[in-house]
């Protein structure tokens, strides 16, 4: 199987993906009979290029694109991301642009354009999945193509792929987790005696926190992830603003830390449960007793516990995550697409 791939956005994750695919080229060929050709690339500042005959990940790494030049023989493409997604000569668009938690745009529009043109999509961007999952999935089904997004929650930790492949006919009744690494890092350092400011500065030095950590500490990042999980795994139709955010933020963290009983651990917790026909989700600061498994996650870790009707409780814990793990989830999604085409060769094989 040869996949023609176009890459929209190539920052930390995109560069890690190219490096990983170059390293794993022989494994993908020998174990999965899979080869990849990059037929297009675009970033905001470097602009776009198209190359119908394709080039390898190793070649893109070696020329240093997008800081370096586009590959030899490529034609420049001057329009926006949605036009690129519609025009690129690829079977799969890999969408790795910046998160817009409020609307999911412009990535949502790019993904619509790719699916509408009969291309499968892999994205690590939780914005468009949180804001448009049901619509995008319906479009992908109508077009007979794939929409995969493993890396939108807990980097490349296999959540969606595990549920799809290994929990057939299972109902996910709810979930509880610790999905924001920055909050866990900051609360963990505060438990060791650091002030909030020292803990945030440490998270920034470790490359976990953004320059403005309020999205993380105020629970907004966790709300977007909770929306993706609730909509995909539980059939909900939430938007991030529907997730209740309770007692969060810097001041609440200081107060909750001061009120903590001995042995308790303070964590930012995401919870979702069925409520009538719908799903109720919330993000809160919780003082966890030592008997709670989530109390034991280390500073940079994230965790998710699923409540199921077949397997009881299942808990996934990710060690320190980052662009490398996120790239792995994207690669796993590409392999999943190739596998599904091998088993149903008439599906989603647009060679546009
Ligand atoms: N970093 C992680 O560990 C991680 C983990 C899970 C999920 N994710 C998600 O993965 C995605 C990529 O993350 P990242 O860390 O690689 O981000 P990043 O380093 O900021 O890179 C974003 C890339 O998207 C490009 N871009 C932004 N807007 C664009 C537009 N309108 N048209 C074309 N290109 C555009 C940027 O181009 P310029 O550089 O030219 O602006 C850059 O190449 C994000 O949605 C993020 O939330 C990341």
Coordinates of C-alpha atoms and ligand atoms in Angstrom, one line a residue:
X1 CA 0.0 0.0 0.0
X2 CA 1.3 3.4 -1.0
X3 CA -0.3 6.5 0.7
X4 CA 0.0 9.9 -0.8
X5 CA 0.1 12.3 2.1
X6 CA -0.2 16.1 2.3
X7 CA 0.9 17.9 5.4
X8 CA -1.0 21.0 6.5
X9 CA 1.0 22.6 9.4
X10 CA 4.5 21.5 10.3
X11 CA 5.7 22.8 13.7
X12 CA 6.8 20.7 16.7
X13 CA 4.5 17.8 15.9
X14 CA 4.9 17.9 12.1
X15 CA 8.7 17.9 12.4
X16 CA 8.6 15.1 15.0
X17 CA 6.3 13.2 12.6
X18 CA 8.7 13.5 9.6
X19 CA 11.6 12.4 11.8
X20 CA 9.6 9.4 13.1
X21 CA 8.4 8.3 9.7
X22 CA 12.0 8.6 8.3
X23 CA 13.2 6.4 11.2
X24 CA 10.4 3.9 10.8
X25 CA 10.4 3.7 7.0
X26 CA 11.8 0.1 6.9
X27 CA 9.5 -1.1 9.8
X28 CA 6.4 0.3 8.1
X29 CA 7.4 -1.3 4.8
X30 CA 8.3 -4.7 6.2
X31 CA 5.6 -5.0 8.9
X32 CA 2.7 -3.2 7.3
X33 CA 3.6 -3.2 3.5
X34 CA 3.2 0.6 3.8
X35 CA 5.1 3.3 2.0
X36 CA 4.4 7.0 2.2
X37 CA 5.0 9.8 -0.4
X38 CA 4.6 13.4 0.6
X39 CA 2.8 15.2 -2.3
X40 CA 2.2 18.6 -0.6
X41 CA 3.1 20.7 2.4
X42 CA 1.9 24.0 3.8
X43 CA 2.7 26.2 6.8
X44 CA 1.5 29.7 7.6
X45 CA 4.9 31.4 7.1
X46 CA 6.5 29.1 4.5
X47 CA 3.4 28.9 2.3
X48 CA 2.5 25.8 0.3
X49 CA 3.9 23.4 -2.3
X50 CA 2.6 20.5 -4.4
X51 CA 4.5 17.6 -5.9
X52 CA 2.3 15.0 -7.5
X53 CA 5.1 12.4 -7.7
X54 CA 5.8 12.8 -4.0
X55 CA 8.9 12.8 -1.8
X56 CA 9.9 10.9 1.3
X57 CA 9.8 12.0 4.9
X58 CA 13.6 11.4 5.0
X59 CA 14.1 13.8 2.1
X60 CA 11.9 16.5 3.9
X61 CA 14.0 16.0 7.0
X62 CA 17.2 16.3 5.1
X63 CA 16.3 19.6 3.3
X64 CA 14.9 21.0 6.6
X65 CA 11.5 22.0 5.2
X66 CA 9.6 24.2 6.4
X67 CA 12.6 26.3 7.6
X68 CA 14.5 25.1 4.6
X69 CA 13.3 25.1 0.9
X70 CA 10.4 23.1 -0.6
X71 CA 11.5 19.9 -2.3
X72 CA 13.1 20.1 -5.8
X73 CA 10.5 20.2 -8.6
X74 CA 7.6 21.2 -6.3
X75 CA 5.1 23.9 -7.5
X76 CA 4.4 26.7 -5.1
X77 CA 0.8 26.9 -3.8
X78 CA -0.3 30.4 -2.7
X79 CA -3.9 30.0 -1.4
X80 CA -5.1 29.2 2.1
X81 CA -5.3 25.9 4.1
X82 CA -8.8 24.9 2.9
X83 CA -7.9 25.5 -0.7
X84 CA -4.7 23.4 -0.2
X85 CA -6.8 20.6 1.4
X86 CA -9.1 20.6 -1.6
X87 CA -6.3 20.7 -4.2
X88 CA -3.5 18.6 -2.9
X89 CA -2.8 15.5 -4.9
X90 CA -3.1 13.2 -1.9
X91 CA -5.2 10.3 -0.4
X92 CA -4.7 11.6 3.1
X93 CA -4.5 15.1 4.6
X94 CA -2.5 15.2 7.8
X95 CA -3.7 18.4 9.6
X96 CA -1.3 19.7 12.3
X97 CA -2.0 23.4 12.5
X98 CA -2.4 25.5 15.6
X99 CA -5.3 24.9 18.0
X100 CA -8.1 27.4 18.1
X101 CA -10.1 26.2 21.2
X102 CA -12.9 28.7 20.7
X103 CA -14.1 27.7 17.2
X104 CA -11.7 25.0 15.8
X105 CA -11.1 27.3 12.8
X106 CA -9.5 27.5 10.3
X107 CA -8.7 23.8 10.7
X108 CA -12.4 22.8 10.7
X109 CA -12.8 24.4 7.3
X110 CA -9.6 22.7 6.0
X111 CA -10.8 19.3 7.2
X112 CA -14.2 19.8 5.6
X113 CA -12.6 20.7 2.3
X114 CA -10.3 17.6 2.4
X115 CA -13.2 15.2 3.2
X116 CA -15.4 16.9 0.7
X117 CA -12.7 16.3 -2.0
X118 CA -12.7 12.6 -1.1
X119 CA -9.5 12.6 1.0
X120 CA -9.1 10.9 4.4
X121 CA -7.9 13.1 7.2
X122 CA -5.7 12.5 10.2
X123 CA -5.4 15.4 12.7
X124 CA -3.9 16.0 16.1
X125 CA -5.8 19.2 16.5
X126 CA -8.6 18.9 19.0
X127 CA -10.4 22.1 18.0
X128 CA -12.1 20.9 14.9
X129 CA -13.0 17.5 16.5
X130 CA -14.5 19.3 19.6
X131 CA -16.5 21.7 17.4
X132 CA -17.4 19.5 14.4
X133 CA -17.0 15.8 15.2
X134 CA -20.5 14.6 14.2
X135 CA -20.7 16.7 11.0
X136 CA -17.2 15.7 10.0
X137 CA -17.8 12.0 10.7
X138 CA -21.0 12.0 8.7
X139 CA -19.2 13.7 5.8
X140 CA -16.4 11.2 5.9
X141 CA -18.9 8.3 5.9
X142 CA -20.7 9.8 2.9
X143 CA -17.4 10.1 1.1
X144 CA -16.2 6.6 2.1
X145 CA -13.0 8.0 3.6
X146 CA -11.5 8.0 7.1
X147 CA -11.3 10.6 9.8
X148 CA -8.8 9.8 12.6
X149 CA -7.7 11.9 15.5
X150 CA -5.9 9.6 18.0
X151 CA -3.5 12.4 19.1
X152 CA -6.2 14.9 20.1
X153 CA -6.3 13.6 23.7
X154 CA -3.2 12.4 25.7
X155 CA -0.9 12.7 22.7
X156 CA -0.5 9.3 21.0
X157 CA -1.9 7.2 23.9
X158 CA -4.2 4.8 22.2
X159 CA -7.7 5.8 23.4
X160 CA -9.8 6.0 20.3
X161 CA -7.9 3.2 18.5
X162 CA -8.1 1.0 21.6
X163 CA -11.9 1.5 22.0
X164 CA -12.4 0.9 18.2
X165 CA -10.2 -2.1 17.9
X166 CA -10.4 -3.8 21.3
X167 CA -13.7 -2.8 22.9
X168 CA -16.2 -4.0 20.3
X169 CA -19.8 -3.5 21.4
X170 CA -18.7 -1.8 24.6
X171 CA -20.7 1.1 26.0
X172 CA -18.6 3.8 27.6
X173 CA -20.7 4.9 30.5
X174 CA -18.5 7.7 31.7
X175 CA -14.9 8.7 32.2
X176 CA -12.7 10.4 34.8
X177 CA -9.2 11.7 34.1
X178 CA -6.4 14.0 34.5
X179 CA -5.9 15.4 31.0
X180 CA -3.9 18.5 31.4
X181 CA -0.2 17.9 32.0
X182 CA 0.5 21.6 32.9
X183 CA -2.0 21.5 35.8
X184 CA -0.7 18.2 37.0
X185 CA 2.9 19.5 36.9
X186 CA 2.1 22.8 38.6
X187 CA 0.0 21.1 41.4
X188 CA 2.7 18.4 41.9
X189 CA 5.4 21.1 42.3
X190 CA 3.2 23.0 44.7
X191 CA 2.7 19.8 46.7
X192 CA 6.5 19.7 47.0
X193 CA 6.5 23.2 48.5
X194 CA 7.0 25.4 45.4
X195 CA 4.8 28.6 45.1
X196 CA 2.3 28.8 42.2
X197 CA 4.6 31.2 40.3
X198 CA 7.7 29.0 40.8
X199 CA 5.7 25.9 39.6
X200 CA 4.4 27.7 36.5
X201 CA 7.9 28.9 35.7
X202 CA 9.2 25.3 36.0
X203 CA 6.5 24.0 33.7
X204 CA 7.5 26.7 31.1
X205 CA 11.2 25.8 31.4
X206 CA 10.2 22.1 31.0
X207 CA 8.4 23.0 27.7
X208 CA 5.0 21.8 29.1
X209 CA 3.3 25.1 29.7
X210 CA 2.6 27.9 27.2
X211 CA 3.8 31.5 27.9
X212 CA 0.2 32.1 29.1
X213 CA -0.8 29.1 31.2
X214 CA -4.3 30.3 31.9
X215 CA -5.9 28.0 29.3
X216 CA -4.5 25.1 31.2
X217 CA -5.0 26.3 34.8
X218 CA -8.6 27.6 34.1
X219 CA -9.6 24.2 32.7
X220 CA -10.2 25.4 29.2
X221 CA -7.8 22.9 27.6
X222 CA -9.3 20.1 29.6
X223 CA -12.8 21.2 28.6
X224 CA -11.9 20.9 24.9
X225 CA -10.5 17.4 25.5
X226 CA -13.6 16.4 27.6
X227 CA -15.8 17.5 24.7
X228 CA -13.8 15.3 22.2
X229 CA -14.0 12.3 24.6
X230 CA -17.8 12.8 25.4
X231 CA -18.8 13.3 21.8
X232 CA -16.7 10.5 20.3
X233 CA -16.9 7.8 23.0
X234 CA -20.3 8.6 24.5
X235 CA -22.3 9.9 21.5
X236 CA -22.8 13.3 23.2
X237 CA -23.1 16.6 21.3
X238 CA -21.3 19.0 23.6
X239 CA -19.2 22.1 22.8
X240 CA -16.3 23.1 25.1
X241 CA -18.4 25.9 26.6
X242 CA -21.0 23.2 27.7
X243 CA -18.4 21.6 30.0
X244 CA -18.9 23.0 33.6
X245 CA -15.6 24.5 34.9
X246 CA -15.8 24.6 38.7
X247 CA -13.4 26.3 41.2
X248 CA -10.4 26.5 38.8
X249 CA -7.7 29.0 38.2
X250 CA -4.7 30.3 40.1
X251 CA -6.5 31.8 43.1
X252 CA -8.6 28.6 43.6
X253 CA -5.4 26.5 43.4
X254 CA -3.8 28.5 46.1
X255 CA -6.8 28.3 48.4
X256 CA -7.4 24.6 47.8
X257 CA -3.7 23.9 48.4
X258 CA -3.9 25.7 51.8
X259 CA -7.1 23.7 52.8
X260 CA -5.6 20.3 51.8
X261 CA -5.8 17.5 54.5
X262 CA -2.6 15.4 55.2
X263 CA -2.2 12.7 52.6
X264 CA -4.6 14.3 50.1
X265 CA -3.3 15.3 46.6
X266 CA -4.8 18.2 44.7
X267 CA -5.5 17.4 41.0
X268 CA -7.4 19.0 38.1
X269 CA -10.0 16.3 37.3
X270 CA -12.2 15.9 34.2
X271 CA -15.4 13.9 34.7
X272 CA -18.3 12.8 32.4
X273 CA -21.4 10.8 33.1
X274 CA -24.7 10.1 31.4
X275 CA -27.5 12.4 32.5
X276 CA -30.9 11.5 31.0
X277 CA -30.5 11.5 27.2
X278 CA -27.4 13.5 27.3
X279 CA -23.9 13.6 28.9
X280 CA -22.8 16.0 31.7
X281 CA -19.1 16.9 31.8
X282 CA -17.1 19.0 34.2
X283 CA -13.6 20.1 35.1
X284 CA -12.8 20.7 38.7
X285 CA -10.1 20.9 41.3
X286 CA -10.4 17.9 43.6
X287 CA -8.6 16.8 46.8
X288 CA -8.0 13.1 46.2
X289 CA -7.4 10.6 48.9
X290 CA -4.4 8.3 48.6
X291 CA -6.8 5.4 47.7
X292 CA -7.6 7.1 44.4
X293 CA -5.3 5.9 41.5
X294 CA -5.3 9.4 40.0
X295 CA -3.7 10.8 43.1
X296 CA -0.6 8.9 42.2
X297 CA 0.1 10.4 38.7
X298 CA 3.6 12.0 38.7
X299 CA 4.1 15.6 37.8
X300 CA 4.1 15.4 33.9
X301 CA 1.7 12.5 33.6
X302 CA -1.9 12.4 32.3
X303 CA -4.4 9.6 32.9
X304 CA -7.9 8.5 31.8
X305 CA -10.2 6.0 33.5
X306 CA -13.1 4.7 31.3
X307 CA -16.2 3.2 32.9
X308 CA -17.5 0.5 30.7
X309 CA -20.3 -2.1 30.6
X310 CA -18.0 -4.9 29.6
X311 CA -14.6 -4.4 31.2
X312 CA -15.5 -2.5 34.3
X313 CA -13.0 0.3 34.8
X314 CA -10.0 0.6 32.5
X315 CA -7.2 3.2 33.3
X316 CA -4.6 4.5 30.9
X317 CA -1.6 6.5 32.2
X318 CA 0.8 8.4 29.9
X319 CA 4.3 9.2 31.1
X320 CA 5.7 12.5 30.0
X321 CA 4.1 13.3 26.6
X322 CA 5.0 15.8 23.9
X323 CA 5.5 16.1 20.1
X324 CA 7.2 12.7 19.8
X325 CA 4.2 10.8 21.4
X326 CA 1.8 13.0 19.4
X327 CA 3.6 12.1 16.2
X328 CA 3.3 8.5 17.1
X329 CA -0.5 8.7 17.3
X330 CA -0.5 10.3 13.9
X331 CA 1.6 7.5 12.5
X332 CA -0.7 4.9 14.1
X333 CA -3.7 6.6 12.4
X334 CA -1.9 6.4 9.0
X335 CA -1.2 2.7 9.6
X336 CA -4.9 2.2 10.6
X337 CA -6.0 3.8 7.3
X338 CA -3.7 1.6 5.3
X339 CA -5.0 -1.5 7.1
X340 CA -8.6 -0.6 6.5
X341 CA -7.9 -0.1 2.8
X342 CA -6.2 -3.4 2.6
X343 CA -9.3 -5.1 4.0
X344 CA -11.8 -3.0 1.9
X345 CA -9.8 -2.0 -1.2
X346 CA -12.7 -0.2 -2.9
X347 CA -13.0 2.3 0.1
X348 CA -11.6 5.8 0.1
X349 CA -8.8 5.4 -2.4
X350 CA -9.1 8.7 -4.2
X351 CA -5.9 9.3 -6.1
X352 CA -6.8 12.9 -6.8
Ligands
LIG1 N1 2.8 19.7 20.8 C1 2.2 18.7 21.3 O1 2.8 17.8 22.0 C2 0.8 18.4 21.0 C3 0.1 17.3 21.7 C4 -1.2 17.0 21.3 C5 -1.8 17.7 20.3 N2 -1.2 18.8 19.7 C6 -1.8 19.5 18.6 O2 -1.1 19.3 17.4 C7 -1.2 20.5 16.6 C8 0.2 21.0 16.2 O3 0.9 21.3 17.4 P1 2.4 21.9 17.3 O4 2.9 21.8 18.7 O5 3.1 21.2 16.2 O6 2.1 23.4 17.0 P2 3.1 24.4 16.4 O7 4.5 24.1 16.7 O8 2.6 25.8 16.8 O9 2.9 24.3 14.8 C9 1.7 24.7 14.1 C10 2.0 24.6 12.6 O10 0.8 25.0 12.0 C11 1.1 26.0 11.0 N3 -0.1 26.8 10.8 C12 -0.8 27.5 11.8 N4 -1.9 28.1 11.2 C13 -1.9 27.8 9.9 C14 -2.7 28.1 8.8 N5 -3.8 28.9 8.9 N6 -2.4 27.6 7.6 C15 -1.3 26.8 7.4 N7 -0.4 26.5 8.4 C16 -0.8 27.0 9.7 C17 2.2 26.8 11.6 O11 2.9 27.5 10.7 P3 3.9 28.7 11.1 O12 4.9 28.1 12.0 O13 4.4 29.2 9.9 O14 3.0 29.7 11.9 C18 3.1 25.6 12.1 O15 3.7 25.0 11.0 C19 -2.0 21.6 17.4 O16 -3.4 21.6 17.1 C20 -1.8 21.0 18.9 O17 -2.9 21.4 19.7 C21 0.1 19.1 20.0

